[in-house]
Amino acid sequence: MPTMVKINGSPTQPSKTGILVNAIGDAVARKMPIKSETIALSEVAPEIMCGLTRPDVTEAGEQLLQLVERADLLVIGTPVYRAAYTGVLKHFFDLVDRDAMRNRKSILCATGGSSMHALVIEHQLRPLMGFFAVQTVTTGLYGLSEDFADGVVASPSLKDRIERAASEAVDILASSFVRRPQLVQ
């Protein structure tokens, strides 16, 4: 069974980013059987922010990094601060092994108070995943404050985009799990 790791890059809890990341994960899980794990960086920041290099993180931090490196699908979310993704998310990915990430799949999302920051997905998150050779679904998801109500995604258009991104993720996951004949040695 494939594994999905949802990464909430918000430094605070609760957060709209967490709501969006979980809604995306739920949509994927409705479409295919998948094991799901969540990393809320606001909760685990001490495990990874304690060092500048990988050997300096705690054992729990190392386990989180390995969890991401083994995931089949990543759902990566961040609030937008000053037209950029969060520092804690940046530091987390600074510690991830580039080679271990090759050919992973991802859904990218962000939240913010203004539509002026919606391009953070295309201009920052997608290039970050490109550096790691992680395949991203075509649909990026950006949620404004008014897209949320009572702790859930309330916007019909955002809900539709979530379903589209989840379907795209299921399609690329399914194509990567097609059985290939074993080579005779």
PDB file of C-alpha atoms in Angstrom:
ATOM      1  CA  MET A   1       0.000   0.000   0.000  1.00  0.00           C
ATOM      2  CA  PRO A   2       1.414   3.424  -0.893  1.00  0.00           C
ATOM      3  CA  THR A   3       2.237   5.941   1.817  1.00  0.00           C
ATOM      4  CA  MET A   4       1.219   9.603   1.895  1.00  0.00           C
ATOM      5  CA  VAL A   5       2.958  12.090   4.184  1.00  0.00           C
ATOM      6  CA  LYS A   6       1.194  15.398   4.761  1.00  0.00           C
ATOM      7  CA  ILE A   7       3.562  18.215   5.736  1.00  0.00           C
ATOM      8  CA  ASN A   8       1.999  21.263   7.352  1.00  0.00           C
ATOM      9  CA  GLY A   9       4.621  24.001   7.134  1.00  0.00           C
ATOM     10  CA  SER A  10       2.729  26.423   9.361  1.00  0.00           C
ATOM     11  CA  PRO A  11       4.589  27.532  12.492  1.00  0.00           C
ATOM     12  CA  THR A  12       1.276  27.830  14.371  1.00  0.00           C
ATOM     13  CA  GLN A  13      -1.601  25.517  15.311  1.00  0.00           C
ATOM     14  CA  PRO A  14      -4.413  25.459  14.476  1.00  0.00           C
ATOM     15  CA  SER A  15      -3.923  26.807  10.985  1.00  0.00           C
ATOM     16  CA  LYS A  16      -5.719  27.168   7.690  1.00  0.00           C
ATOM     17  CA  THR A  17      -2.746  25.448   6.112  1.00  0.00           C
ATOM     18  CA  GLY A  18      -3.361  22.411   8.304  1.00  0.00           C
ATOM     19  CA  ILE A  19      -7.031  22.403   7.326  1.00  0.00           C
ATOM     20  CA  LEU A  20      -6.104  22.512   3.635  1.00  0.00           C
ATOM     21  CA  VAL A  21      -3.392  19.844   3.893  1.00  0.00           C
ATOM     22  CA  ASN A  22      -5.781  17.510   5.725  1.00  0.00           C
ATOM     23  CA  ALA A  23      -8.607  18.144   3.246  1.00  0.00           C
ATOM     24  CA  ILE A  24      -6.275  17.199   0.401  1.00  0.00           C
ATOM     25  CA  GLY A  25      -5.128  14.071   2.210  1.00  0.00           C
ATOM     26  CA  ASP A  26      -8.734  13.084   2.904  1.00  0.00           C
ATOM     27  CA  ALA A  27      -9.606  13.530  -0.788  1.00  0.00           C
ATOM     28  CA  VAL A  28      -6.734  11.271  -1.844  1.00  0.00           C
ATOM     29  CA  ALA A  29      -7.736   8.650   0.748  1.00  0.00           C
ATOM     30  CA  ARG A  30     -11.314   8.625  -0.592  1.00  0.00           C
ATOM     31  CA  LYS A  31      -9.975   7.792  -4.051  1.00  0.00           C
ATOM     32  CA  MET A  32      -7.480   5.029  -3.196  1.00  0.00           C
ATOM     33  CA  PRO A  33      -6.264   2.937  -0.272  1.00  0.00           C
ATOM     34  CA  ILE A  34      -3.249   4.739   1.158  1.00  0.00           C
ATOM     35  CA  LYS A  35      -1.420   4.843   4.474  1.00  0.00           C
ATOM     36  CA  SER A  36      -1.299   8.411   5.783  1.00  0.00           C
ATOM     37  CA  GLU A  37       1.055  10.216   8.173  1.00  0.00           C
ATOM     38  CA  THR A  38       1.070  13.889   9.175  1.00  0.00           C
ATOM     39  CA  ILE A  39       3.992  16.107  10.092  1.00  0.00           C
ATOM     40  CA  ALA A  40       2.960  19.416  11.665  1.00  0.00           C
ATOM     41  CA  LEU A  41       6.170  21.419  11.698  1.00  0.00           C
ATOM     42  CA  SER A  42       4.796  23.658  14.461  1.00  0.00           C
ATOM     43  CA  GLU A  43       4.816  20.616  16.748  1.00  0.00           C
ATOM     44  CA  VAL A  44       8.118  19.058  15.684  1.00  0.00           C
ATOM     45  CA  ALA A  45      10.211  22.177  15.036  1.00  0.00           C
ATOM     46  CA  PRO A  46      12.452  21.533  18.086  1.00  0.00           C
ATOM     47  CA  GLU A  47      13.376  18.141  16.613  1.00  0.00           C
ATOM     48  CA  ILE A  48      14.686  19.652  13.379  1.00  0.00           C
ATOM     49  CA  MET A  49      15.543  23.255  14.230  1.00  0.00           C
ATOM     50  CA  CYS A  50      18.139  22.169  16.783  1.00  0.00           C
ATOM     51  CA  GLY A  51      20.870  21.877  14.175  1.00  0.00           C
ATOM     52  CA  LEU A  52      22.032  23.234  10.878  1.00  0.00           C
ATOM     53  CA  THR A  53      22.960  19.843   9.438  1.00  0.00           C
ATOM     54  CA  ARG A  54      21.333  16.434   9.454  1.00  0.00           C
ATOM     55  CA  PRO A  55      23.678  14.854  12.045  1.00  0.00           C
ATOM     56  CA  ASP A  56      22.626  17.596  14.484  1.00  0.00           C
ATOM     57  CA  VAL A  57      18.887  16.806  14.526  1.00  0.00           C
ATOM     58  CA  THR A  58      17.348  14.643  17.226  1.00  0.00           C
ATOM     59  CA  GLU A  59      16.537  10.971  16.667  1.00  0.00           C
ATOM     60  CA  ALA A  60      12.865  11.917  16.343  1.00  0.00           C
ATOM     61  CA  GLY A  61      13.812  14.523  13.738  1.00  0.00           C
ATOM     62  CA  GLU A  62      15.799  11.923  11.810  1.00  0.00           C
ATOM     63  CA  GLN A  63      12.786   9.607  11.801  1.00  0.00           C
ATOM     64  CA  LEU A  64      10.611  12.394  10.363  1.00  0.00           C
ATOM     65  CA  LEU A  65      13.116  13.059   7.594  1.00  0.00           C
ATOM     66  CA  GLN A  66      13.247   9.360   6.743  1.00  0.00           C
ATOM     67  CA  LEU A  67       9.448   9.199   6.726  1.00  0.00           C
ATOM     68  CA  VAL A  68       9.371  11.924   4.065  1.00  0.00           C
ATOM     69  CA  GLU A  69      12.164  10.282   2.068  1.00  0.00           C
ATOM     70  CA  ARG A  70      10.232   6.983   1.923  1.00  0.00           C
ATOM     71  CA  ALA A  71       6.802   8.450   1.131  1.00  0.00           C
ATOM     72  CA  ASP A  72       5.180   7.707  -2.196  1.00  0.00           C
ATOM     73  CA  LEU A  73       3.107  10.907  -2.077  1.00  0.00           C
ATOM     74  CA  LEU A  74       3.779  14.166  -0.264  1.00  0.00           C
ATOM     75  CA  VAL A  75       1.142  16.800   0.431  1.00  0.00           C
ATOM     76  CA  ILE A  76       3.156  19.931   1.155  1.00  0.00           C
ATOM     77  CA  GLY A  77       1.486  23.023   2.538  1.00  0.00           C
ATOM     78  CA  THR A  78       2.676  26.384   3.780  1.00  0.00           C
ATOM     79  CA  PRO A  79       1.245  29.713   4.763  1.00  0.00           C
ATOM     80  CA  VAL A  80       2.743  32.560   2.765  1.00  0.00           C
ATOM     81  CA  TYR A  81       4.786  35.112   4.696  1.00  0.00           C
ATOM     82  CA  ARG A  82       6.322  38.048   2.844  1.00  0.00           C
ATOM     83  CA  ALA A  83       5.769  36.329  -0.509  1.00  0.00           C
ATOM     84  CA  ALA A  84       7.601  33.151   0.537  1.00  0.00           C
ATOM     85  CA  TYR A  85       7.077  29.794   2.201  1.00  0.00           C
ATOM     86  CA  THR A  86       7.923  29.510   5.883  1.00  0.00           C
ATOM     87  CA  GLY A  87      11.428  29.293   7.269  1.00  0.00           C
ATOM     88  CA  VAL A  88      10.652  26.107   9.175  1.00  0.00           C
ATOM     89  CA  LEU A  89       9.561  24.414   5.928  1.00  0.00           C
ATOM     90  CA  LYS A  90      12.727  25.665   4.207  1.00  0.00           C
ATOM     91  CA  HIS A  91      14.921  24.325   7.002  1.00  0.00           C
ATOM     92  CA  PHE A  92      13.111  20.978   6.969  1.00  0.00           C
ATOM     93  CA  PHE A  93      13.774  20.512   3.255  1.00  0.00           C
ATOM     94  CA  ASP A  94      17.370  21.698   3.690  1.00  0.00           C
ATOM     95  CA  LEU A  95      17.857  18.523   5.751  1.00  0.00           C
ATOM     96  CA  VAL A  96      16.134  16.104   3.358  1.00  0.00           C
ATOM     97  CA  ASP A  97      18.367  13.849   1.231  1.00  0.00           C
ATOM     98  CA  ARG A  98      18.052  14.981  -2.374  1.00  0.00           C
ATOM     99  CA  ASP A  99      18.760  11.560  -3.884  1.00  0.00           C
ATOM    100  CA  ALA A 100      16.182   9.834  -1.676  1.00  0.00           C
ATOM    101  CA  MET A 101      13.458  12.118  -3.015  1.00  0.00           C
ATOM    102  CA  ARG A 102      13.879  11.291  -6.701  1.00  0.00           C
ATOM    103  CA  ASN A 103      10.609  10.227  -8.368  1.00  0.00           C
ATOM    104  CA  ARG A 104       8.412  10.894  -5.336  1.00  0.00           C
ATOM    105  CA  LYS A 105       5.041  12.487  -6.095  1.00  0.00           C
ATOM    106  CA  SER A 106       3.567  15.614  -4.515  1.00  0.00           C
ATOM    107  CA  ILE A 107       0.597  17.925  -4.209  1.00  0.00           C
ATOM    108  CA  LEU A 108       1.510  21.530  -3.402  1.00  0.00           C
ATOM    109  CA  CYS A 109      -0.653  23.981  -1.499  1.00  0.00           C
ATOM    110  CA  ALA A 110      -0.413  27.322   0.243  1.00  0.00           C
ATOM    111  CA  THR A 111      -2.623  29.676   2.209  1.00  0.00           C
ATOM    112  CA  GLY A 112      -2.573  33.418   2.556  1.00  0.00           C
ATOM    113  CA  GLY A 113      -4.578  36.517   3.226  1.00  0.00           C
ATOM    114  CA  SER A 114      -4.276  37.875  -0.301  1.00  0.00           C
ATOM    115  CA  SER A 115      -4.407  36.446  -3.802  1.00  0.00           C
ATOM    116  CA  MET A 116      -1.236  38.456  -4.526  1.00  0.00           C
ATOM    117  CA  HIS A 117       0.749  35.547  -3.059  1.00  0.00           C
ATOM    118  CA  ALA A 118      -0.887  32.709  -5.003  1.00  0.00           C
ATOM    119  CA  LEU A 119       2.109  32.377  -7.323  1.00  0.00           C
ATOM    120  CA  VAL A 120       4.274  31.135  -4.451  1.00  0.00           C
ATOM    121  CA  ILE A 121       3.289  27.630  -5.570  1.00  0.00           C
ATOM    122  CA  GLU A 122       4.629  28.143  -9.094  1.00  0.00           C
ATOM    123  CA  HIS A 123       7.600  30.364  -8.267  1.00  0.00           C
ATOM    124  CA  GLN A 124       8.903  28.712  -5.101  1.00  0.00           C
ATOM    125  CA  LEU A 125       7.326  25.377  -4.153  1.00  0.00           C
ATOM    126  CA  ARG A 126       7.361  23.801  -7.614  1.00  0.00           C
ATOM    127  CA  PRO A 127      11.046  24.742  -8.210  1.00  0.00           C
ATOM    128  CA  LEU A 128      11.901  23.356  -4.765  1.00  0.00           C
ATOM    129  CA  MET A 129      10.335  20.030  -5.733  1.00  0.00           C
ATOM    130  CA  GLY A 130      12.106  20.221  -9.090  1.00  0.00           C
ATOM    131  CA  PHE A 131      15.437  20.433  -7.263  1.00  0.00           C
ATOM    132  CA  PHE A 132      14.561  17.150  -5.529  1.00  0.00           C
ATOM    133  CA  ALA A 133      13.284  15.564  -8.801  1.00  0.00           C
ATOM    134  CA  VAL A 134       9.843  15.174  -7.197  1.00  0.00           C
ATOM    135  CA  GLN A 135       6.941  14.993  -9.635  1.00  0.00           C
ATOM    136  CA  THR A 136       4.163  17.460  -8.799  1.00  0.00           C
ATOM    137  CA  VAL A 137       0.541  17.277  -9.854  1.00  0.00           C
ATOM    138  CA  THR A 138      -0.519  19.986 -12.275  1.00  0.00           C
ATOM    139  CA  THR A 139      -3.101  21.561  -9.979  1.00  0.00           C
ATOM    140  CA  GLY A 140      -1.633  23.743  -7.242  1.00  0.00           C
ATOM    141  CA  LEU A 141      -3.953  24.775  -4.428  1.00  0.00           C
ATOM    142  CA  TYR A 142      -4.066  28.211  -2.838  1.00  0.00           C
ATOM    143  CA  GLY A 143      -6.562  29.040  -0.119  1.00  0.00           C
ATOM    144  CA  LEU A 144      -7.553  32.527   0.992  1.00  0.00           C
ATOM    145  CA  SER A 145      -8.912  33.285   4.455  1.00  0.00           C
ATOM    146  CA  GLU A 146     -12.446  33.502   3.057  1.00  0.00           C
ATOM    147  CA  ASP A 147     -12.160  29.938   1.663  1.00  0.00           C
ATOM    148  CA  PHE A 148     -12.391  28.554   5.215  1.00  0.00           C
ATOM    149  CA  ALA A 149     -15.182  28.559   7.792  1.00  0.00           C
ATOM    150  CA  ASP A 150     -15.655  26.737  11.080  1.00  0.00           C
ATOM    151  CA  GLY A 151     -12.415  24.787  10.729  1.00  0.00           C
ATOM    152  CA  VAL A 152     -13.104  23.357   7.258  1.00  0.00           C
ATOM    153  CA  VAL A 153     -12.685  24.269   3.609  1.00  0.00           C
ATOM    154  CA  ALA A 154     -15.920  26.094   2.747  1.00  0.00           C
ATOM    155  CA  SER A 155     -15.271  27.389  -0.769  1.00  0.00           C
ATOM    156  CA  PRO A 156     -16.898  25.255  -3.489  1.00  0.00           C
ATOM    157  CA  SER A 157     -14.199  26.229  -6.002  1.00  0.00           C
ATOM    158  CA  LEU A 158     -11.375  25.259  -3.621  1.00  0.00           C
ATOM    159  CA  LYS A 159     -13.161  21.974  -2.870  1.00  0.00           C
ATOM    160  CA  ASP A 160     -13.351  21.289  -6.616  1.00  0.00           C
ATOM    161  CA  ARG A 161      -9.637  22.004  -7.050  1.00  0.00           C
ATOM    162  CA  ILE A 162      -8.833  19.713  -4.111  1.00  0.00           C
ATOM    163  CA  GLU A 163     -10.735  16.883  -5.803  1.00  0.00           C
ATOM    164  CA  ARG A 164      -8.952  17.569  -9.104  1.00  0.00           C
ATOM    165  CA  ALA A 165      -5.501  17.558  -7.471  1.00  0.00           C
ATOM    166  CA  ALA A 166      -6.333  14.356  -5.577  1.00  0.00           C
ATOM    167  CA  SER A 167      -7.415  12.664  -8.819  1.00  0.00           C
ATOM    168  CA  GLU A 168      -4.201  13.765 -10.518  1.00  0.00           C
ATOM    169  CA  ALA A 169      -2.172  12.342  -7.620  1.00  0.00           C
ATOM    170  CA  VAL A 170      -4.013   9.025  -7.758  1.00  0.00           C
ATOM    171  CA  ASP A 171      -3.347   8.827 -11.506  1.00  0.00           C
ATOM    172  CA  ILE A 172       0.403   9.424 -11.198  1.00  0.00           C
ATOM    173  CA  LEU A 173       0.651   7.071  -8.221  1.00  0.00           C
ATOM    174  CA  ALA A 174      -1.202   4.341 -10.097  1.00  0.00           C
ATOM    175  CA  SER A 175       1.132   4.684 -13.068  1.00  0.00           C
ATOM    176  CA  SER A 176       4.185   4.363 -10.806  1.00  0.00           C
ATOM    177  CA  PHE A 177       2.858   1.194  -9.174  1.00  0.00           C
ATOM    178  CA  VAL A 178       2.239  -0.684 -12.429  1.00  0.00           C
ATOM    179  CA  ARG A 179       3.987  -4.011 -12.105  1.00  0.00           C
ATOM    180  CA  ARG A 180       6.948  -4.391 -14.373  1.00  0.00           C
ATOM    181  CA  PRO A 181       8.231  -7.817 -15.384  1.00  0.00           C
ATOM    182  CA  GLN A 182      11.288  -8.938 -13.479  1.00  0.00           C
ATOM    183  CA  LEU A 183      14.475  -9.077 -15.436  1.00  0.00           C
ATOM    184  CA  VAL A 184      16.106 -12.473 -15.757  1.00  0.00           C
ATOM    185  CA  GLN A 185      19.675 -12.379 -14.587  1.00  0.00           C
TER     186      GLN A 185
END
